[in-house]
Structures are given as C-alpha cells and as structure tokens.
Short mmCIF file of C-alpha atoms and ligand atoms in Angstrom, two decimals:
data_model
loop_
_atom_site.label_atom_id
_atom_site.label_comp_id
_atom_site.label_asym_id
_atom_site.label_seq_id
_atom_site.Cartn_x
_atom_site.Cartn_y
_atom_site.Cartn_z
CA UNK A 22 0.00 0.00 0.00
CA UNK A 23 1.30 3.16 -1.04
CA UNK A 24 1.66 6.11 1.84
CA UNK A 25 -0.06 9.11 1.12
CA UNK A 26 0.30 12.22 2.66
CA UNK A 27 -2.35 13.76 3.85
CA UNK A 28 -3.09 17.26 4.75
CA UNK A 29 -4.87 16.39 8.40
CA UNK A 30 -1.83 14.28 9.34
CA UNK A 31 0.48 17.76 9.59
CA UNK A 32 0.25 18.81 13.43
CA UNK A 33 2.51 21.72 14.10
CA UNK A 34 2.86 20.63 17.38
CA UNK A 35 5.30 17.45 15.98
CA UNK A 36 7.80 19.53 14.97
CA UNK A 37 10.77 20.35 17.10
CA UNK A 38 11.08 24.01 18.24
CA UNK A 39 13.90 24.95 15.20
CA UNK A 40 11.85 23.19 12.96
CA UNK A 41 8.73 25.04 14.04
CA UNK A 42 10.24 28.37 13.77
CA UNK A 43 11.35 27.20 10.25
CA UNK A 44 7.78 26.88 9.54
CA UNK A 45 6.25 30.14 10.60
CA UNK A 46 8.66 32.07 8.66
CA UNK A 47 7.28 29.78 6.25
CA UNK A 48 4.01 30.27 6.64
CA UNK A 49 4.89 34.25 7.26
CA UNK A 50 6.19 33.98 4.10
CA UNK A 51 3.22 32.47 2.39
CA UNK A 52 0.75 34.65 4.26
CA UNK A 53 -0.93 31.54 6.38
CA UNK A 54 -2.38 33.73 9.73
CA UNK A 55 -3.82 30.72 11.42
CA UNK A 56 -0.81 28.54 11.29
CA UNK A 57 1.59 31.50 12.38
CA UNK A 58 -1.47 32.13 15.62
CA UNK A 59 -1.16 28.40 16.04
CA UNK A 60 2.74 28.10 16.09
CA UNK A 61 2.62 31.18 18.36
CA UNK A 62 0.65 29.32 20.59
CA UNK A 63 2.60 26.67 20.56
CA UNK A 64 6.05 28.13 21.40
CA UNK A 65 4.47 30.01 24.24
CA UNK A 66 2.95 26.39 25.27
CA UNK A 67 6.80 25.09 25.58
CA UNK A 68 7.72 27.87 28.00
CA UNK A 69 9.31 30.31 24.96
CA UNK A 70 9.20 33.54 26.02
CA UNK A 71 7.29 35.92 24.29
CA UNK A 72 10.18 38.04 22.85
CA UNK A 73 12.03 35.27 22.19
CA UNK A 74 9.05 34.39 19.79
CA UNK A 75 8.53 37.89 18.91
CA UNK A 76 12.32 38.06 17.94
CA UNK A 77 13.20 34.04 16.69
CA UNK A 78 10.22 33.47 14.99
CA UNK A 79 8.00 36.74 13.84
CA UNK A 80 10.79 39.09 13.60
CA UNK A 81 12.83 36.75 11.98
CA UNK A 82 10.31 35.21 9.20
CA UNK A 83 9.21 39.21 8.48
CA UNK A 84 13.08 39.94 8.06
CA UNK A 85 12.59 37.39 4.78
CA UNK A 86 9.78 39.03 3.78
CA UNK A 87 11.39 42.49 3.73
CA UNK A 88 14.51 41.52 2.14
CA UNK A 89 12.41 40.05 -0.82
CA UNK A 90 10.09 42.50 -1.32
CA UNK A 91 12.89 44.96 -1.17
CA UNK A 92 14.82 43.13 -4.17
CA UNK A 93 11.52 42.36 -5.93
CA UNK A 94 10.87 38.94 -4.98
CA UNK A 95 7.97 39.67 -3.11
CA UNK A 96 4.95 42.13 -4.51
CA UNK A 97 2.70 44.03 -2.49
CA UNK A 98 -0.31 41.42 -2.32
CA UNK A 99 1.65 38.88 -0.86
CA UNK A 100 3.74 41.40 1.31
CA UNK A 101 0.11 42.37 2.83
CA UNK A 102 -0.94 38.81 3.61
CA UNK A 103 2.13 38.24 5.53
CA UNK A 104 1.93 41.50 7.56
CA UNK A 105 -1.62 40.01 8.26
CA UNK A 106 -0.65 36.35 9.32
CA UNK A 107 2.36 38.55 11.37
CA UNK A 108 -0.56 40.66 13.14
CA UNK A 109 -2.34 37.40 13.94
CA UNK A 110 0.87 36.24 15.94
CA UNK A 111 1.63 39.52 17.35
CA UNK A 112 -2.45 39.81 18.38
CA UNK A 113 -1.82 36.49 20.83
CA UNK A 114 1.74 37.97 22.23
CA UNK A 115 0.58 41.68 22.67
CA UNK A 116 -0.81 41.76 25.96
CA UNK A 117 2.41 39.21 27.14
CA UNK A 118 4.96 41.55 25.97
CA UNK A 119 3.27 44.59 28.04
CA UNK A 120 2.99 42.63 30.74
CA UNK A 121 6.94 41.67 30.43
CA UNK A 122 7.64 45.46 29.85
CA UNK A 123 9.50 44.45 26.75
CA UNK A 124 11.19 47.68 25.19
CA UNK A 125 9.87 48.41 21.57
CA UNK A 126 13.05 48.49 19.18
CA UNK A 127 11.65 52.58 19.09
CA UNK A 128 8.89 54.68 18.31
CA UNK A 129 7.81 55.88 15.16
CA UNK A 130 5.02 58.83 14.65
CA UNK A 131 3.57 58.05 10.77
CA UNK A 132 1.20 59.93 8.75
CA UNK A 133 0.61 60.66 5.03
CA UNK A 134 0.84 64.72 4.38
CA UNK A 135 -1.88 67.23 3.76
CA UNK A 136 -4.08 67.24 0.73
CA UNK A 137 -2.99 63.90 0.54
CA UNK A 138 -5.13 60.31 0.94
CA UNK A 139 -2.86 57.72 -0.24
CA UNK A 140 -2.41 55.37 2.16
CA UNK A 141 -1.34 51.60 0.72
CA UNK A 142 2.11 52.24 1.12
CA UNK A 143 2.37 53.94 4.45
CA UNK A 144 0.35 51.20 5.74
CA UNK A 145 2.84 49.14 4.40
CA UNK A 146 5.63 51.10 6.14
CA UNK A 147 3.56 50.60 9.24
CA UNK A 148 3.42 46.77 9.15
CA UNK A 149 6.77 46.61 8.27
CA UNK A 150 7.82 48.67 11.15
CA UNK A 151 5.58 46.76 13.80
CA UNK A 152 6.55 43.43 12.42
CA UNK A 153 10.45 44.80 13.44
CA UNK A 154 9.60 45.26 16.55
CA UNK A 155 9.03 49.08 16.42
CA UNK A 156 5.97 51.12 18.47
CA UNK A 157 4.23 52.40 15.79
CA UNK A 158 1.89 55.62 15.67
CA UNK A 159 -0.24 55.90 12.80
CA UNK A 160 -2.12 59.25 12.42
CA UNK A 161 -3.62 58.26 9.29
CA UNK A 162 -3.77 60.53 5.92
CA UNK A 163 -4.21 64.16 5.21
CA UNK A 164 -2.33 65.18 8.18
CA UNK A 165 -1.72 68.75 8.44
CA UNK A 166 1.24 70.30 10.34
CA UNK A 167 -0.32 70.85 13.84
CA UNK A 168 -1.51 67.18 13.93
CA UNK A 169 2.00 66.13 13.68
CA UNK A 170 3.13 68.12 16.17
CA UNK A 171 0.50 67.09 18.44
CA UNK A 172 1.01 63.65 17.89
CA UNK A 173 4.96 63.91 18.39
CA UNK A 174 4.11 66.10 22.06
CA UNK A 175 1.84 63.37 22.94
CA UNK A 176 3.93 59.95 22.07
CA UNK A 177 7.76 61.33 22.07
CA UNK A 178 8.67 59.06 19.68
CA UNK A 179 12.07 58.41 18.35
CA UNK A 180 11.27 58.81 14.26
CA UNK A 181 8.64 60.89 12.39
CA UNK A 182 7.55 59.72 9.27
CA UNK A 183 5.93 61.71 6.60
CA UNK A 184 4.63 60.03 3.33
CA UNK A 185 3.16 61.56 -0.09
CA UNK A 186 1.78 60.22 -2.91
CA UNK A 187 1.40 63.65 -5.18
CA UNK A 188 3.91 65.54 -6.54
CA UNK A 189 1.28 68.01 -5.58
CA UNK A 190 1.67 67.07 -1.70
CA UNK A 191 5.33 66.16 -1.40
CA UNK A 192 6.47 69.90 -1.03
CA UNK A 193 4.21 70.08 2.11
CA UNK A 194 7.02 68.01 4.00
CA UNK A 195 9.07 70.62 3.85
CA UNK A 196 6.24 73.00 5.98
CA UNK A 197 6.29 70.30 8.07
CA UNK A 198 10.11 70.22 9.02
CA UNK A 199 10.15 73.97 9.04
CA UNK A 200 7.82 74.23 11.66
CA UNK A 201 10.01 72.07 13.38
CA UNK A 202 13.47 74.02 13.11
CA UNK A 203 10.92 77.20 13.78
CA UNK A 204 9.86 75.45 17.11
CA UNK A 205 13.56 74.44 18.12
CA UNK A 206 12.24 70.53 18.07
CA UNK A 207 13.91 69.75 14.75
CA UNK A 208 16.95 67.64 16.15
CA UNK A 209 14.83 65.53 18.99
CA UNK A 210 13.47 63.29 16.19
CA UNK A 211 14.85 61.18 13.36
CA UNK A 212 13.02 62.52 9.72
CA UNK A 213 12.01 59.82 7.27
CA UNK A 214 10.56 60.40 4.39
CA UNK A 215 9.10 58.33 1.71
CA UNK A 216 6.24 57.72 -1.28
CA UNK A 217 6.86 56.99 -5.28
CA UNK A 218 7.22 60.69 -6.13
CA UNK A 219 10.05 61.14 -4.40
CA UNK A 220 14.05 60.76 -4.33
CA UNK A 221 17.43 61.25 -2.24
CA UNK A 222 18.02 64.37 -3.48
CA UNK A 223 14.59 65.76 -2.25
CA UNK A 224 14.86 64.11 0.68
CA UNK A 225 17.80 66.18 1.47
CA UNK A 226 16.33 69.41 0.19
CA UNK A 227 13.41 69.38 2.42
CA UNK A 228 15.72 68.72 5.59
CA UNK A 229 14.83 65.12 6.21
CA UNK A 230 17.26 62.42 7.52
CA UNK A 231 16.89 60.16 5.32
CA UNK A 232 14.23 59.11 2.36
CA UNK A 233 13.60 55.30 2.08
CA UNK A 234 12.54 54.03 -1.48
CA UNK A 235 10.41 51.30 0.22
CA UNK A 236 9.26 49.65 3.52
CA UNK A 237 11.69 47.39 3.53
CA UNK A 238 15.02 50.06 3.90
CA UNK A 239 12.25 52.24 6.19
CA UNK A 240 12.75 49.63 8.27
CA UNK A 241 16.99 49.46 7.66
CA UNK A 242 17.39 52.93 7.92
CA UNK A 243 15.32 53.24 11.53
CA UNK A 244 17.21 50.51 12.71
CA UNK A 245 20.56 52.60 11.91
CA UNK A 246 19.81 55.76 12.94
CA UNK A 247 18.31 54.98 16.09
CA UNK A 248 21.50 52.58 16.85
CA UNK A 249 23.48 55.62 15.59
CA UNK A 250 21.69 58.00 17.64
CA UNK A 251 21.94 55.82 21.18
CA UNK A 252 25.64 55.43 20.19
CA UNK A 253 26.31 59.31 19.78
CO1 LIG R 318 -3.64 58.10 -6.95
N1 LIG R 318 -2.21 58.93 -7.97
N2 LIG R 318 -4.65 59.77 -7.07
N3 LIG R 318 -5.02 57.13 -6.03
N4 LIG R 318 -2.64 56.59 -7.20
C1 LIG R 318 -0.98 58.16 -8.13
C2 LIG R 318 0.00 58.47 -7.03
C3 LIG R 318 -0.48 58.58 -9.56
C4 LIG R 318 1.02 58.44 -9.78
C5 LIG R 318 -1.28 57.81 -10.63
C6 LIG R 318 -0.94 58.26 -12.03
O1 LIG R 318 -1.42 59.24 -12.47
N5 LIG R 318 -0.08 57.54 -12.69
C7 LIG R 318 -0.98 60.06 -9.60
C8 LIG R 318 -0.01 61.11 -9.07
C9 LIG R 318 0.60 61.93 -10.19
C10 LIG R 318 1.43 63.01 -9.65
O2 LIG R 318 1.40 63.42 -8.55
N6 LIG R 318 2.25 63.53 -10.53
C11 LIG R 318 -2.22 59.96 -8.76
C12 LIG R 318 -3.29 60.89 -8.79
C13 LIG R 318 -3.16 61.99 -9.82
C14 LIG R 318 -4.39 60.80 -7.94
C15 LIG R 318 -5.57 61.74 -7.86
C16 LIG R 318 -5.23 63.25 -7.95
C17 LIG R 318 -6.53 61.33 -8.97
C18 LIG R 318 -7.75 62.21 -9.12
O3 LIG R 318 -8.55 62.28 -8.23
N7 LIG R 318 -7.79 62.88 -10.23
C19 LIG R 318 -6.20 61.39 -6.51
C20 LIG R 318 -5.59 62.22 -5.39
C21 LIG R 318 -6.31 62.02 -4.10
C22 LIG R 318 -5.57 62.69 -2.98
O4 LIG R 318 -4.66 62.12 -2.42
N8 LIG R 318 -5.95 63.92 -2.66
C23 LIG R 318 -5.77 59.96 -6.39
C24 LIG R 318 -6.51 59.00 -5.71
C25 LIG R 318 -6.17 57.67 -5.61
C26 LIG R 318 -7.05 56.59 -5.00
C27 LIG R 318 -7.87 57.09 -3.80
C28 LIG R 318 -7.98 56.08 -6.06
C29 LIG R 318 -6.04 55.48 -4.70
C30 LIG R 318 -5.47 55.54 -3.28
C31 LIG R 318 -6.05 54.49 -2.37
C32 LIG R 318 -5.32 54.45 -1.05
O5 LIG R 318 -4.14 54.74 -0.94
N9 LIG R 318 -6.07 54.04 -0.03
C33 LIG R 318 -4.92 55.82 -5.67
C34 LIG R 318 -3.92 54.91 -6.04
C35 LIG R 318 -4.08 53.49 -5.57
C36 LIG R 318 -2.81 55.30 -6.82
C37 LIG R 318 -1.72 54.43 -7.43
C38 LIG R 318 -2.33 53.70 -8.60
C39 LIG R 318 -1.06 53.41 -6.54
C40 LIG R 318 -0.43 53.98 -5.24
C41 LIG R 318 -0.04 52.82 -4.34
O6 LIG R 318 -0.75 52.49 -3.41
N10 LIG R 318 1.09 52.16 -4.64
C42 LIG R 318 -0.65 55.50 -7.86
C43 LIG R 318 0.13 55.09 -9.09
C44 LIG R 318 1.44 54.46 -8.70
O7 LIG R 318 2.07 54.80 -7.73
N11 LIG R 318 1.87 53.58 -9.52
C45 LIG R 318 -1.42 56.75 -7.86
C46 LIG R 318 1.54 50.98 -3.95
C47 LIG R 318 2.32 51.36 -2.68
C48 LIG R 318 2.77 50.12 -1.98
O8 LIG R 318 3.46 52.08 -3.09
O9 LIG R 318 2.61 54.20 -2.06
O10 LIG R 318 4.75 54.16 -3.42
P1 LIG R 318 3.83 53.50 -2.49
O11 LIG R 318 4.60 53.17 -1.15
C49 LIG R 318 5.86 52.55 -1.11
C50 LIG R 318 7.05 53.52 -1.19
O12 LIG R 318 6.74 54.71 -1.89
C51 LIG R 318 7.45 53.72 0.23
O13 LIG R 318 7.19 52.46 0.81
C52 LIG R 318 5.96 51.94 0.27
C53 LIG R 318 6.00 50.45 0.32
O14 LIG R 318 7.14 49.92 -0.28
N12 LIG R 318 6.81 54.73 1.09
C54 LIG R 318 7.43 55.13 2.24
C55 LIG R 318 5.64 55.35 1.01
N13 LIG R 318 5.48 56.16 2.06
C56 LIG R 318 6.56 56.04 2.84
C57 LIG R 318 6.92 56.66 4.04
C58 LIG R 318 8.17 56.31 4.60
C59 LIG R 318 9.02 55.40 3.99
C60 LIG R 318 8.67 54.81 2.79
O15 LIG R 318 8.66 56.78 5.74
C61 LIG R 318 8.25 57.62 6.47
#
C-alpha cells in the first residue's frame, strides 16, 4: 500500500522548536495567519518567552519578507498577507509583551501629508515597522502640520515619518520640518521620508534624515539611525 500524505496528518505541534520556527517564517512567508497564531501558541505552550518568539520566529520570518520584497521577490499582495498572518501572531503575544515590559526596538510617529489620501504604502511602512519590533503611531492621511506636532508632544517618539503620494503634496514636507526648526524641536526626532514621487536628493532638500525608497530600507534605515543615535 502506497503512503499518502495527507493534509490532516500535519500537526505543528510534531515539529521540534527549530523546525517550528522554520515553519512560521514559512508560513509568514506564504501569508498563512492561522498557522503563524497556532505556532505562536505553541512556542508560548513550551515555555518560549514571548520576545524570544517575537524576535526568533516573527521578527525573523518578516526579516525574509522584507529583504524580498525589497529586491523584488515579493509584490505588495503577498507582502500584505504576511503583515496580516504577522498581526495574527503579534495579536496572541501583545498583551504578554506589556505585561513583560519588553522595550519596543523605538517609536515611530507616521502619517501621510496634507491634501494627501494615499495610504497603501504607508500602511505598508507601518506593518513593516511593527513586524520589526518598532511602536508604531499611525495618524492616518491628510495630516496637516499641527496634527503632527501634536502627535509627536503626545507619544515622544524616536522617528517621524511623513509620506506623499502627489507631486502636488510632497512639497508640504518641507512646511512640516520647518515648523520644526521654527519650534527648536527639529533635532529631537529622526526625519524619514518616503512615497513613489520622491528621491534622495529631495529628501535632502526638504531637511529630512533620510528618504527610504520602500518599507523594507524604512525599516533598515530606523534601525541605523536609532543605533546611531543611542551610540552618539
Ligand atoms: Co492616486 N495617484 N490619485 N489614487 N494613485 C498616483 C499616485 C499617480 C502616480 C497615478 C498616475 O497618475 N499615474 C498620480 C499622481 C501623479 C502626480 O502626482 N504627478 C495619482 C493621482 C493623480 C491621484 C488623484 C489626484 C486622482 C484624481 O482624483 N484625479 C487622486 C488624489 C487624491 C488625494 O490624495 N488627494 C488619487 C486618488 C487615488 C485613490 C484614492 C484612487 C487610490 C489611493 C487608495 C489608497 O491609498 N487608499 C490611488 C492609487 C491606488 C494610486 C496608485 C495607482 C497606486 C499607489 C499605491 O498604493 N502604490 C498611484 C500610481 C502608482 O504609484 N503607480 C497613484 C503601492 C504602494 C505600496 O506604493 O505608495 O509608493 P507607495 O509606497 C511605497 C514607497 O513609496 C514607500 O514604501 C511603500 C512600500 O514599499 N513609502 C514610504 C511610502 N510612504 C513612505 C513613508 C516612509 C518610507 C517609505 O517613511 C516615512
């Protein structure tokens, strides 16, 4: 008799814990929320910590995802069901990680600029961000200038993020950082800016930090400056 494999005969729970982690950046990968809530579960079961499964298996299995959708592996539809099936696993080890006081990798303010209502990418941005561990603040689209500063009084974050779709809208990020050099808060934040319109060189005229092309170097270039930044 031949053997046959059969769907109903794969338990997660047979796998050994580097196997399992294997699999959810598998199934992060392919976009599978239930069996990344499952395997979450399942770690936690063993006696895994919760950042060690935020960091070994979430973190990690996003990590693939961003490098590939950086170099054009990975397209946005797919990119969007894994931030999902990550938010399902992150949903279960939420209220563990507050309770364990575990520090966010840093806190990013995010909103798309006034007169603007684009919002795919940022949300992609956003995902991105959380899935690395970052706190993120989204204050949605159309954001004008005293909305951003409220939001940055309010949460103190680390990075703002501005994002614009229109050539129409981009110039508005430079009001934005002007009001900031005007109030004397321009230097307590790291400046990102991003959205298909724009490029390095207006990045730098507007007086930003740095302008990432996608979410995946969003997330490289947080990751540097705020290392650089604790460093200095
Ligand atoms: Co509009 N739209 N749109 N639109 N729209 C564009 C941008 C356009 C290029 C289409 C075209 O004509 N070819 C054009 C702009 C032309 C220009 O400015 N020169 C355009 C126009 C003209 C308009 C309207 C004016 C149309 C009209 O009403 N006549 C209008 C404007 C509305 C407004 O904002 N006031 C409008 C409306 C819309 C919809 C509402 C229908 C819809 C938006 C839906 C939504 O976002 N919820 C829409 C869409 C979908 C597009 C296109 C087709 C796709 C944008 C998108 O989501 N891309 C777009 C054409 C295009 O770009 N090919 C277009 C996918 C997304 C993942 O990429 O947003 O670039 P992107 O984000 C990337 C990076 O840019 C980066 O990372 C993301 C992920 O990798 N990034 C950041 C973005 N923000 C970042 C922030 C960061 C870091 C990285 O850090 C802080």
């Amino acid at each position: 008799m031949t053997e046959q494999f059969n769907e109903e005969d794969f338990d997660l729970n047979d796998l050994p814990d580097d196997e399992l982690v294997e699999q959810v950046h598998d199934d992060l990968y392919n976009g599978l929320r239930e069996e990344v809530v499952e395997s979450t579960e399942i770690l936690l079961a063993r006696g895994w910590s919760a950042s060690k499964v935020l960091d070994e298996a979430l973190v990690g299995g996003m990590g693939i995802v961003g490098v590939d959708f950086r170099d054009g592996i990975l397209f946005v539809p797919e990119v969007l069901m894994a931030a999902n099936a990550m938010k399902g696993g992150m949903e279960v080890l939420r209220p563990l990680l507050s309770q364990a006081g575990a520090e966010s990798v840093g806190k990013i303010v995010i909103g798309t600029v006034k007169g603007d209502i684009h919002d795919i990418g940022k949300n992609l941005v956003c995902m991105m961000m959380e899935g690395a561990g970052f706190e993120v603040i989204d204050i949605g689209i159309n954001i004008p200038v005293e909305e951003y500063i409220a939001a940055l009084e309010k949460h103190k974050p680390d990075i703002l993020g501005l994002s614009a779709l229109l050539t129409t809208t981009m110039s508005y990020m430079k009001v934005v950082i002007d009001t900031l050099v005007e109030k004397g808060i321009r230097d307590d934040y790291i400046v990102m800016v991003g959205g298909a319109p724009l490029n390095e060189e207006f990045g730098k005229a507007v007086g930003a930090d740095v302008y990432c092309r996608d979410a995946g170097v969003a997330v490289d270039m947080a990751k540097e400056l705020i290392a650089r930044r604790r460093a200095a």
